[in-house]
mmCIF file of C-alpha atoms in Angstrom:
data_model
loop_
_atom_site.group_PDB
_atom_site.id
_atom_site.type_symbol
_atom_site.label_atom_id
_atom_site.label_comp_id
_atom_site.label_asym_id
_atom_site.label_seq_id
_atom_site.Cartn_x
_atom_site.Cartn_y
_atom_site.Cartn_z
ATOM 1 C CA MET A 1038 11.664 -22.451 -7.383
ATOM 2 C CA ALA A 1039 9.038 -20.552 -9.304
ATOM 3 C CA THR A 1040 6.469 -22.387 -11.388
ATOM 4 C CA PHE A 1041 7.106 -22.479 -15.135
ATOM 5 C CA ARG A 1042 4.783 -24.071 -17.651
ATOM 6 C CA PRO A 1043 6.702 -24.821 -20.872
ATOM 7 C CA GLU A 1044 3.445 -25.347 -22.788
ATOM 8 C CA GLU A 1045 2.554 -21.665 -22.266
ATOM 9 C CA GLU A 1046 3.293 -19.714 -25.448
ATOM 10 C CA ASP A 1047 5.514 -16.630 -25.500
ATOM 11 C CA SER A 1048 6.989 -17.255 -22.051
ATOM 12 C CA ILE A 1049 10.559 -17.082 -20.792
ATOM 13 C CA TYR A 1050 12.289 -18.978 -17.999
ATOM 14 C CA ILE A 1051 15.635 -17.993 -16.469
ATOM 15 C CA GLY A 1052 16.836 -20.957 -14.434
ATOM 16 C CA GLN A 1053 18.717 -20.980 -11.152
ATOM 17 C CA GLY A 1054 22.417 -20.261 -11.766
ATOM 18 C CA ALA A 1055 21.803 -18.497 -15.113
ATOM 19 C CA GLU A 1056 22.854 -14.832 -15.423
ATOM 20 C CA LEU A 1057 21.411 -12.685 -18.210
ATOM 21 C CA THR A 1058 21.717 -9.017 -19.161
ATOM 22 C CA GLY A 1059 19.605 -7.128 -21.698
ATOM 23 C CA ALA A 1060 15.937 -6.601 -22.519
ATOM 24 C CA ILE A 1061 13.065 -9.105 -22.434
ATOM 25 C CA LYS A 1062 9.681 -8.546 -24.049
ATOM 26 C CA ALA A 1063 7.096 -11.323 -23.768
ATOM 27 C CA ARG A 1064 3.326 -11.380 -24.210
ATOM 28 C CA GLY A 1065 3.090 -14.172 -21.643
ATOM 29 C CA SER A 1066 5.031 -14.903 -18.470
ATOM 30 C CA VAL A 1067 8.614 -14.320 -17.428
ATOM 31 C CA VAL A 1068 9.870 -16.554 -14.614
ATOM 32 C CA VAL A 1069 13.207 -15.701 -12.992
ATOM 33 C CA ASP A 1070 14.980 -18.174 -10.721
ATOM 34 C CA GLY A 1071 18.427 -16.964 -11.805
ATOM 35 C CA SER A 1072 19.792 -13.434 -12.212
ATOM 36 C CA PHE A 1073 18.659 -10.776 -14.717
ATOM 37 C CA ASP A 1074 19.917 -7.216 -15.190
ATOM 38 C CA GLY A 1075 18.014 -5.017 -17.655
ATOM 39 C CA GLU A 1076 14.452 -4.335 -18.793
ATOM 40 C CA ILE A 1077 11.509 -6.726 -18.588
ATOM 41 C CA ASP A 1078 8.186 -6.059 -20.323
ATOM 42 C CA CYS A 1079 5.652 -8.866 -19.920
ATOM 43 C CA ARG A 1080 2.161 -9.804 -18.833
ATOM 44 C CA HIS A 1081 3.098 -11.772 -15.696
ATOM 45 C CA LEU A 1082 6.435 -11.638 -13.879
ATOM 46 C CA LEU A 1083 7.289 -14.282 -11.317
ATOM 47 C CA VAL A 1084 10.566 -13.951 -9.404
ATOM 48 C CA GLY A 1085 11.312 -17.142 -7.471
ATOM 49 C CA PRO A 1086 13.083 -17.324 -4.078
ATOM 50 C CA THR A 1087 16.498 -17.633 -5.774
ATOM 51 C CA GLY A 1088 15.710 -14.989 -8.418
ATOM 52 C CA VAL A 1089 17.416 -11.585 -8.637
ATOM 53 C CA VAL A 1090 16.210 -8.811 -10.959
ATOM 54 C CA LYS A 1091 17.817 -5.374 -11.382
ATOM 55 C CA GLY A 1092 16.708 -2.687 -13.825
ATOM 56 C CA LYS A 1093 13.224 -1.782 -15.031
ATOM 57 C CA ILE A 1094 10.024 -3.865 -14.980
ATOM 58 C CA GLU A 1095 6.705 -3.333 -16.756
ATOM 59 C CA ALA A 1096 4.072 -6.018 -16.198
ATOM 60 C CA SER A 1097 0.380 -6.513 -15.539
ATOM 61 C CA THR A 1098 1.179 -8.552 -12.429
ATOM 62 C CA ALA A 1099 4.460 -9.047 -10.589
ATOM 63 C CA ASP A 1100 4.810 -11.815 -7.986
ATOM 64 C CA ILE A 1101 8.077 -11.440 -6.066
ATOM 65 C CA SER A 1102 9.583 -14.124 -3.827
ATOM 66 C CA GLY A 1103 13.230 -13.214 -4.502
ATOM 67 C CA TYR A 1104 15.155 -9.929 -4.706
ATOM 68 C CA VAL A 1105 14.201 -7.053 -7.012
ATOM 69 C CA ASN A 1106 16.002 -3.704 -7.260
ATOM 70 C CA ALA A 1107 14.132 -1.943 -10.039
ATOM 71 C CA ASP A 1108 11.604 0.629 -11.115
ATOM 72 C CA ILE A 1109 8.416 -1.436 -11.288
ATOM 73 C CA ALA A 1110 5.213 -0.593 -13.139
ATOM 74 C CA ALA A 1111 2.726 -3.349 -12.241
ATOM 75 C CA ARG A 1112 -0.532 -2.194 -13.801
ATOM 76 C CA ASP A 1113 -2.768 -4.562 -11.844
ATOM 77 C CA LEU A 1114 -0.983 -6.165 -8.894
ATOM 78 C CA LEU A 1115 2.398 -6.188 -7.164
ATOM 79 C CA ALA A 1116 2.633 -9.152 -4.765
ATOM 80 C CA VAL A 1117 5.622 -9.492 -2.427
ATOM 81 C CA ARG A 1118 5.825 -12.906 -0.770
ATOM 82 C CA ALA A 1119 7.357 -13.840 2.601
ATOM 83 C CA MET A 1120 10.948 -14.127 1.327
ATOM 84 C CA GLY A 1121 10.585 -11.327 -1.246
ATOM 85 C CA ARG A 1122 12.480 -8.053 -1.107
ATOM 86 C CA VAL A 1123 11.675 -5.109 -3.383
ATOM 87 C CA GLU A 1124 13.821 -1.981 -3.538
ATOM 88 C CA GLY A 1125 13.377 1.033 -5.807
ATOM 89 C CA LYS A 1126 10.240 2.734 -7.095
ATOM 90 C CA TRP A 1127 7.008 0.931 -7.789
ATOM 91 C CA ASP A 1128 3.740 2.051 -9.350
ATOM 92 C CA CYS A 1129 0.898 -0.441 -9.160
ATOM 93 C CA GLY A 1130 -2.865 -0.860 -9.257
ATOM 94 C CA ALA A 1131 -2.903 -2.897 -6.030
ATOM 95 C CA ILE A 1132 -0.275 -4.195 -3.655
ATOM 96 C CA GLU A 1133 -0.157 -7.384 -1.600
ATOM 97 C CA VAL A 1134 2.590 -8.008 0.962
ATOM 98 C CA THR A 1135 2.889 -11.293 2.826
ATOM 99 C CA ARG A 1136 4.253 -11.191 6.358
ATOM 100 C CA GLY A 1137 8.041 -11.204 6.032
ATOM 101 C CA GLY A 1138 8.051 -9.470 2.628
ATOM 102 C CA VAL A 1139 10.137 -6.281 2.469
ATOM 103 C CA LEU A 1140 9.443 -3.092 0.520
ATOM 104 C CA ASN A 1141 12.047 -0.342 0.520
ATOM 105 C CA GLY A 1142 11.635 2.706 -1.691
ATOM 106 C CA ALA A 1143 8.895 4.933 -3.081
ATOM 107 C CA ALA A 1144 5.376 3.797 -3.948
ATOM 108 C CA HIS A 1145 2.404 4.968 -5.939
ATOM 109 C CA VAL A 1146 -0.652 2.731 -5.584
ATOM 110 C CA SER A 1147 -3.806 3.606 -7.482
ATOM 111 C CA GLU A 1148 -6.690 1.185 -7.112
ATOM 112 C CA THR A 1149 -8.154 0.361 -10.488
ATOM 113 C CA GLU A 1150 -11.034 -1.856 -11.469
ATOM 114 C CA SER A 1151 -8.605 -4.238 -13.161
ATOM 115 C CA GLY A 1152 -6.440 -4.248 -10.013
ATOM 116 C CA ARG A 1153 -9.473 -5.227 -7.962
ATOM 117 C CA ARG A 1154 -10.257 -8.014 -10.441
ATOM 118 C CA VAL A 1155 -6.728 -9.429 -10.256
ATOM 119 C CA VAL A 1156 -6.800 -9.413 -6.452
ATOM 120 C CA GLU A 1157 -10.036 -11.402 -6.592
ATOM 121 C CA GLU A 1158 -8.461 -13.926 -9.002
ATOM 122 C CA PHE A 1159 -5.450 -14.362 -6.710
ATOM 123 C CA ALA A 1160 -7.783 -14.809 -3.733
ATOM 124 C CA GLU A 1161 -9.409 -17.784 -5.449
ATOM 125 C CA THR A 1162 -6.116 -19.655 -5.846
ATOM 126 C CA ARG A 1163 -4.203 -18.520 -2.740
ATOM 127 C CA VAL A 1164 -4.939 -17.522 0.803
ATOM 128 C CA ALA A 1165 -6.342 -14.001 0.636
ATOM 129 C CA LEU A 1166 -3.902 -11.615 2.263
ATOM 130 C CA ILE A 1167 -5.715 -8.393 1.505
ATOM 131 C CA GLU A 1168 -9.076 -7.292 2.744
ATOM 132 C CA ARG A 1169 -10.862 -5.180 0.182
ATOM 133 C CA GLU A 1170 -14.043 -3.196 0.148
ATOM 134 C CA GLU A 1171 -16.826 -4.133 -2.205
ATOM 135 C CA ALA A 1172 -17.277 -1.912 -5.235
ATOM 136 C CA PRO A 1173 -19.748 0.924 -4.662
ATOM 137 C CA LEU A 1174 -23.118 0.602 -6.349
ATOM 138 C CA ALA A 1175 -23.119 4.093 -7.832
ATOM 139 C CA LEU A 1176 -20.494 5.066 -10.372
ATOM 140 C CA GLU A 1177 -18.102 7.528 -8.845
ATOM 141 C CA PRO A 1178 -15.098 9.206 -10.438
ATOM 142 C CA PRO A 1179 -11.838 7.520 -9.428
ATOM 143 C CA PRO A 1180 -10.001 9.156 -6.527
ATOM 144 C CA GLU A 1181 -7.035 11.366 -7.298
ATOM 145 C CA PRO A 1182 -3.741 9.484 -7.017
ATOM 146 C CA ARG A 1183 -1.772 10.428 -3.968
ATOM 147 C CA LYS A 1184 1.867 10.058 -3.149
ATOM 148 C CA VAL A 1185 2.760 8.035 -0.109
ATOM 149 C CA THR A 1186 5.631 9.475 1.859
ATOM 150 C CA LYS A 1187 5.091 7.594 5.089
ATOM 151 C CA LEU A 1188 3.396 4.260 5.549
ATOM 152 C CA GLN A 1189 1.871 3.295 8.900
ATOM 153 C CA LEU A 1190 1.956 -0.442 9.607
ATOM 154 C CA ARG A 1191 0.275 -2.308 12.417
ATOM 155 C CA SER A 1192 1.378 -5.661 13.632
ATOM 156 C CA PRO A 1193 -1.552 -8.060 14.100
ATOM 157 C CA LEU A 1194 -0.025 -9.200 17.399
ATOM 158 C CA ARG A 1195 0.601 -5.755 18.837
ATOM 159 C CA SER A 1196 -1.298 -2.517 18.633
ATOM 160 C CA SER A 1197 1.863 -0.426 18.437
ATOM 161 C CA ARG A 1198 2.584 1.463 15.242
ATOM 162 C CA ARG A 1199 5.814 1.570 13.359
ATOM 163 C CA SER A 1200 6.782 3.803 10.457
ATOM 164 C CA VAL A 1201 8.237 2.732 7.181
ATOM 165 C CA GLY A 1202 9.616 5.228 4.681
#
């Protein structure tokens, strides 16, 4: 199950076995261990291993261990854990996929300074799964966003390439 802190203000928890439909707007966290169909707008979204979300998601960070079939806008970080499965379209500042996590759909990833900061915060509390470059010393204009139509993945155990997308 996902972690929920009831003392955290403006947060919502959907427990395992609960099924909800509609729209959720929270300034804090939304934790889903049950099923939700609709729109979620929050600061942090955490979908537990038993959680299912369908619809539209807008969040600063989204941490997925369950199933999500939605259009996702994760401004800073989209993290897909080992049992997580994400289908649909996602637009995020940074992406982190644990071995075993599944992404199926269309992506737009644009590295932002805030996305880099969130990745560093996650690295302090969890095993770092992304290697990142240090920020350049000179200020440079941000790179133009690019659309990814084909993603090349390499297995750490084999040097063969496989295509996704």
